[in-house]
mmCIF file of C-alpha atoms in Angstrom:
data_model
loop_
_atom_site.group_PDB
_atom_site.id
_atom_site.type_symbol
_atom_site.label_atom_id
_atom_site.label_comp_id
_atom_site.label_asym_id
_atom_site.label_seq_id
_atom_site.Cartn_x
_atom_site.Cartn_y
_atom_site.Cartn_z
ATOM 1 C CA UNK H 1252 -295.114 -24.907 -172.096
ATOM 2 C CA UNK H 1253 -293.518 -21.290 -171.592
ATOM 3 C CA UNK H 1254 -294.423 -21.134 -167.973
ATOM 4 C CA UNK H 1255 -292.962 -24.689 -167.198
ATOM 5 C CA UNK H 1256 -289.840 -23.840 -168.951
ATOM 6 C CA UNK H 1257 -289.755 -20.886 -167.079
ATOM 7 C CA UNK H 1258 -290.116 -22.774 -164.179
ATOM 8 C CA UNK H 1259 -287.419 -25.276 -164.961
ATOM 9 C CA UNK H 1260 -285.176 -22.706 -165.537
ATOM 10 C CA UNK H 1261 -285.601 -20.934 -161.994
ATOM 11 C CA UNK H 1262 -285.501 -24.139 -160.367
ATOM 12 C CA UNK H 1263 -282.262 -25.471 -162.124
ATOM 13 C CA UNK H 1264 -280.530 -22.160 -161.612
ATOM 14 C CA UNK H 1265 -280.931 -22.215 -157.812
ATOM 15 C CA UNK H 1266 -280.631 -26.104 -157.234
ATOM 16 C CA UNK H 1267 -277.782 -27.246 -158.947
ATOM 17 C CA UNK H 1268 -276.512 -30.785 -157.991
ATOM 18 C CA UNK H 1269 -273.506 -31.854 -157.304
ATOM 19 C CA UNK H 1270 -271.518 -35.245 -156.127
ATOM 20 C CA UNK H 1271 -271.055 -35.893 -152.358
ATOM 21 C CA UNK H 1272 -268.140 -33.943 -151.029
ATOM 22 C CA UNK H 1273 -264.826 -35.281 -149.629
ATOM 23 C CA UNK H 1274 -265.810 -37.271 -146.403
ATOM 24 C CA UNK H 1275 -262.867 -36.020 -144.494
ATOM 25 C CA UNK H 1276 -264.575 -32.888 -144.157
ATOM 26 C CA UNK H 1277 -267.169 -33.830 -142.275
ATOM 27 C CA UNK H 1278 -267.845 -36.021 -139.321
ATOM 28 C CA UNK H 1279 -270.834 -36.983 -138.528
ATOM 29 C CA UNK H 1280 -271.866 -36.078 -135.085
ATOM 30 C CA UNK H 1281 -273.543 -39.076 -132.776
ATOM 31 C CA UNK H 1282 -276.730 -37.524 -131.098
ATOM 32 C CA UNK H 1283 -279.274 -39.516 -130.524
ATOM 33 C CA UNK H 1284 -282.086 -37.280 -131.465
ATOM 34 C CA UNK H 1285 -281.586 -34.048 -133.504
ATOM 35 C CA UNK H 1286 -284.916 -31.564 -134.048
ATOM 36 C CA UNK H 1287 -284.634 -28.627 -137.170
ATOM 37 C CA UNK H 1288 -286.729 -25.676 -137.029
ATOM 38 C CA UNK H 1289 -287.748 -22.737 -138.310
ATOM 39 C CA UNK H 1290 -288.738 -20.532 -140.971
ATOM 40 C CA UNK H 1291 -287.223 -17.286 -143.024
ATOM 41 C CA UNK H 1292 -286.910 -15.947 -146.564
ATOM 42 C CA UNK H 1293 -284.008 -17.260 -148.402
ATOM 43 C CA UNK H 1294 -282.243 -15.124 -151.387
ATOM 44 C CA UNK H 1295 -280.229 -17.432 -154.114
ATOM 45 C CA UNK H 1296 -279.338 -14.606 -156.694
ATOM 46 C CA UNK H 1297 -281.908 -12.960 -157.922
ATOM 47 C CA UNK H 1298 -284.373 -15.896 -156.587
ATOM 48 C CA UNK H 1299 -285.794 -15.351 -153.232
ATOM 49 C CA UNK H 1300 -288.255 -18.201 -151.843
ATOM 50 C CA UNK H 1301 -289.618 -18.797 -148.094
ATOM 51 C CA UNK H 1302 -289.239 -22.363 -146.500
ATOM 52 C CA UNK H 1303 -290.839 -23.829 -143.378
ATOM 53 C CA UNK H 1304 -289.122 -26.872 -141.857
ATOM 54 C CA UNK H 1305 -290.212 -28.922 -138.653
ATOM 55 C CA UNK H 1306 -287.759 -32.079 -139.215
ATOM 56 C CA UNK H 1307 -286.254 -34.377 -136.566
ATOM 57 C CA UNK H 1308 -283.560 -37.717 -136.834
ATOM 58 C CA UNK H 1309 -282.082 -40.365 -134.719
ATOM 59 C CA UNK H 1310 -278.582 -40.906 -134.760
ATOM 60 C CA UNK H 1311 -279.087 -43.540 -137.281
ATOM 61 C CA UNK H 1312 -280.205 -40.644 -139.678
ATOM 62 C CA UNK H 1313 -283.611 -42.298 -139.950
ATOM 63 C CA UNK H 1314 -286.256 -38.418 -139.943
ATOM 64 C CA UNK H 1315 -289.777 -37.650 -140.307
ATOM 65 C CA UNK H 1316 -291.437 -34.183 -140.217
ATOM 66 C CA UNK H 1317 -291.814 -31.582 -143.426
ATOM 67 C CA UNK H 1318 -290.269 -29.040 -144.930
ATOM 68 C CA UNK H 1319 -291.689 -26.896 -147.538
ATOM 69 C CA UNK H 1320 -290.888 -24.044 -150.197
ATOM 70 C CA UNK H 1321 -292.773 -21.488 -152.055
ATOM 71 C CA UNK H 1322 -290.810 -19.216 -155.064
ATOM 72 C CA UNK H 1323 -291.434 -15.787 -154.957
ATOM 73 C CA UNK H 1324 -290.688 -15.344 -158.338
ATOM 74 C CA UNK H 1325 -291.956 -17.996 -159.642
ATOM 75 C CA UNK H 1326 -294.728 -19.527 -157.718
ATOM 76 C CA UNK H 1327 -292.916 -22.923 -157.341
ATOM 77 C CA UNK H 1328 -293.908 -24.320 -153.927
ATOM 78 C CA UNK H 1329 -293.251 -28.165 -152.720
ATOM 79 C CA UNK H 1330 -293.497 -30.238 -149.452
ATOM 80 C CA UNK H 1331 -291.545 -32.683 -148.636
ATOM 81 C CA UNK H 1332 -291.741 -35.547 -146.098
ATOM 82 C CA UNK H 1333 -288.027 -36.326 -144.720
ATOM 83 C CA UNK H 1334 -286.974 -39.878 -144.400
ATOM 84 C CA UNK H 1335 -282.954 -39.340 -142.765
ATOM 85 C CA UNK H 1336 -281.911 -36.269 -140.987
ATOM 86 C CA UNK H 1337 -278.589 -35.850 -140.057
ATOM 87 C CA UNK H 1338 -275.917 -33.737 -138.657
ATOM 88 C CA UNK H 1339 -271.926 -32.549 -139.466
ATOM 89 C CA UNK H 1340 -269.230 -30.544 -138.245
ATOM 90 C CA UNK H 1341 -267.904 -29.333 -140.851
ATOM 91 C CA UNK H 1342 -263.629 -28.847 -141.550
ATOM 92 C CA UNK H 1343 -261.830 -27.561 -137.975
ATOM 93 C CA UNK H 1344 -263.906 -24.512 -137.422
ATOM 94 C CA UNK H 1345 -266.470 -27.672 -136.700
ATOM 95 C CA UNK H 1346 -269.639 -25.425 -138.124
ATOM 96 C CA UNK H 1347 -273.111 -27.408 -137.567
ATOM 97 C CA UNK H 1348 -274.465 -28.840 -140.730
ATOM 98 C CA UNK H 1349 -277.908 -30.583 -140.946
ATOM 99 C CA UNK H 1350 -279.438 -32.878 -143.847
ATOM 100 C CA UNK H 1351 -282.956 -33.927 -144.818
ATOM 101 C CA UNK H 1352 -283.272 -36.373 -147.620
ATOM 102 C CA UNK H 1353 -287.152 -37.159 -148.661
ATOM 103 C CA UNK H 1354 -289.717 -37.028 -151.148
ATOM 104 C CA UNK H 1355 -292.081 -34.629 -152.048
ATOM 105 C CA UNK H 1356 -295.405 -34.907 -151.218
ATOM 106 C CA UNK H 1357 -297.496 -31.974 -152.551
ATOM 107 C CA UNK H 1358 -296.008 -29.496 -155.437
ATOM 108 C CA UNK H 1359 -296.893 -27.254 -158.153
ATOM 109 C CA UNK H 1360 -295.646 -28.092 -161.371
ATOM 110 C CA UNK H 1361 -293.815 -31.166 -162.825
ATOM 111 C CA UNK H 1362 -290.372 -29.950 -161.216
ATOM 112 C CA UNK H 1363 -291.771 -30.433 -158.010
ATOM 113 C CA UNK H 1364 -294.317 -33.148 -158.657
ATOM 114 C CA UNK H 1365 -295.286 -35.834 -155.929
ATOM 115 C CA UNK H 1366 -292.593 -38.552 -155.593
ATOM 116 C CA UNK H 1367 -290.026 -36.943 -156.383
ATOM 117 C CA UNK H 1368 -287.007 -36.300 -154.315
ATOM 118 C CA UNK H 1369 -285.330 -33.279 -152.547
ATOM 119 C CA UNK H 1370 -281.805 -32.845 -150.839
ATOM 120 C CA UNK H 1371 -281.639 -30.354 -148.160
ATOM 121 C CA UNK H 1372 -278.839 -29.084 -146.686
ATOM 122 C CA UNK H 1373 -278.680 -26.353 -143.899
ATOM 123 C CA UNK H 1374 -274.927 -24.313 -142.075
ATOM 124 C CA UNK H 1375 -276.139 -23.230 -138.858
ATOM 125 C CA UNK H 1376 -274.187 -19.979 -138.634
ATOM 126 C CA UNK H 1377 -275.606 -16.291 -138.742
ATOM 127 C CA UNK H 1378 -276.951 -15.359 -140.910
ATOM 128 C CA UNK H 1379 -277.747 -19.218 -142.223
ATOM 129 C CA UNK H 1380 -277.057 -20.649 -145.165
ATOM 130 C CA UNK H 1381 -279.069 -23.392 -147.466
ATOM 131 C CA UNK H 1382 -278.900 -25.789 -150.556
ATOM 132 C CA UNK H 1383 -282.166 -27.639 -151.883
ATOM 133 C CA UNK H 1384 -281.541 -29.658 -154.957
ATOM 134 C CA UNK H 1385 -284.056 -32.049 -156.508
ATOM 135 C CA UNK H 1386 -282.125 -35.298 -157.282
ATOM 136 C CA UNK H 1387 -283.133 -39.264 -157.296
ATOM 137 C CA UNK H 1388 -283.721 -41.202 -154.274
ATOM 138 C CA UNK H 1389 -280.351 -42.682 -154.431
ATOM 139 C CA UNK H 1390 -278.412 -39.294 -154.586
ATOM 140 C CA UNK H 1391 -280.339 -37.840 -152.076
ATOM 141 C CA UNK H 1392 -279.760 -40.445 -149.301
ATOM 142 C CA UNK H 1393 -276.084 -40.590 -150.505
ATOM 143 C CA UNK H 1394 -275.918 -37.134 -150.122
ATOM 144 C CA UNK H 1395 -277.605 -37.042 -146.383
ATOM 145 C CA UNK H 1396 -274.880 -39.592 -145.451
ATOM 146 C CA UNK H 1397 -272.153 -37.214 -146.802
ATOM 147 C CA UNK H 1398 -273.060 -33.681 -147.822
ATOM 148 C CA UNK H 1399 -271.043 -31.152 -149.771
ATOM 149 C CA UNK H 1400 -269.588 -27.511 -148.808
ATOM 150 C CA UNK H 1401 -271.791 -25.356 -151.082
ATOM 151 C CA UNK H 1402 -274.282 -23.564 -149.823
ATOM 152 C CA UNK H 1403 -275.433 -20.677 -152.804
ATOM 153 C CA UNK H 1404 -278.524 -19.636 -150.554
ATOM 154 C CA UNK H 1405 -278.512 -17.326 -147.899
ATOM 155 C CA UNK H 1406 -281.354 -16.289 -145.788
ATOM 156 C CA UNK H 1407 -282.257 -12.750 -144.854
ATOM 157 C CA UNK H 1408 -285.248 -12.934 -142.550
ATOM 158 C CA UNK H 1409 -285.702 -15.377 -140.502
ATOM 159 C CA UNK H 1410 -284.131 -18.469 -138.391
ATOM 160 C CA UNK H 1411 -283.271 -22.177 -138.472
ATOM 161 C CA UNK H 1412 -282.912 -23.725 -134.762
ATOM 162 C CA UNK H 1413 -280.977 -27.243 -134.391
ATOM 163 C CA UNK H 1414 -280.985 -29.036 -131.279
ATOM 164 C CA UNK H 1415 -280.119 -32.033 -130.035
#
């Protein structure tokens, strides 16, 4: 029970939720097909974890593809199968920001067990910034549609690529 509660802890700590931000800061951009790749090692305190993610949406937000974590720390790892992708400009300097919304589908403890959901949340600027927060279904496709400015992760190795 220790090493779940240990677990909980890490996860909470890094992943805090939040409510949607103000809409006005965002608009949603109209692509008809955006792609998110890449890979790197993302710090969040004193939490660093590696993620993996191969997404890709149509402008109606509807995704597919995976994207997966793995604590360093604490050995937490999850997968998750996206079902809307999106993308923002965010406020006038118009800075890219992508969404993924989906459940997992393979994890390692009871925080990240299968069927659960994940909100991602990526700001495509150098070095790249992130936000994963495990929330209900409903909060994380509200969320997709209408993300917030917060991003507490930032990654030191690596890239993520969005194209459209």
């Amino acid at each position: 029970i220790g090493a779940i509660s240990a677990i909980s802890t890490s996860f909470l700590i890094c992943f805090l939720a939040e409510k949607p931000s103000n809409a006005q800061d965002f608009r949603k951009t109209s692509f008809e097909f955006t792609s998110i790749q890449g890979s790197g090692r993302v710090k969040a305190g004193a939490l660093t974890f590696q993620i993996n993610i191969n997404v890709s949406g149509q402008a109606s937000g509807r995704g597919s593809g995976l994207f997966s974590y793995r604590g360093e720390q604490d050995g937490l790892r999850m997968v998750v199968q996206a079902e809307c992708v999106n993308t923002f400009l965010l406020g006038n300097a118009r800075t890219p920001i992508s969404t993924i919304a989906g459940s997992i589908v393979d994890g390692s403890s009871s925080v990240t067990g299968k069927g659960k959901w994940v909100f991602v949340q990526i700001k495509d600027q150098n070095p790249d910034q992130i936000r994963v927060i495990d929330v209900s279904r409903e909060t994380a496709l509200q969320l997709c549609n209408a993300p917030s400015a917060k991003f507490p992760a930032t990654f030191t190795s690596g890239n993520i690529t969005v194209s459209h």
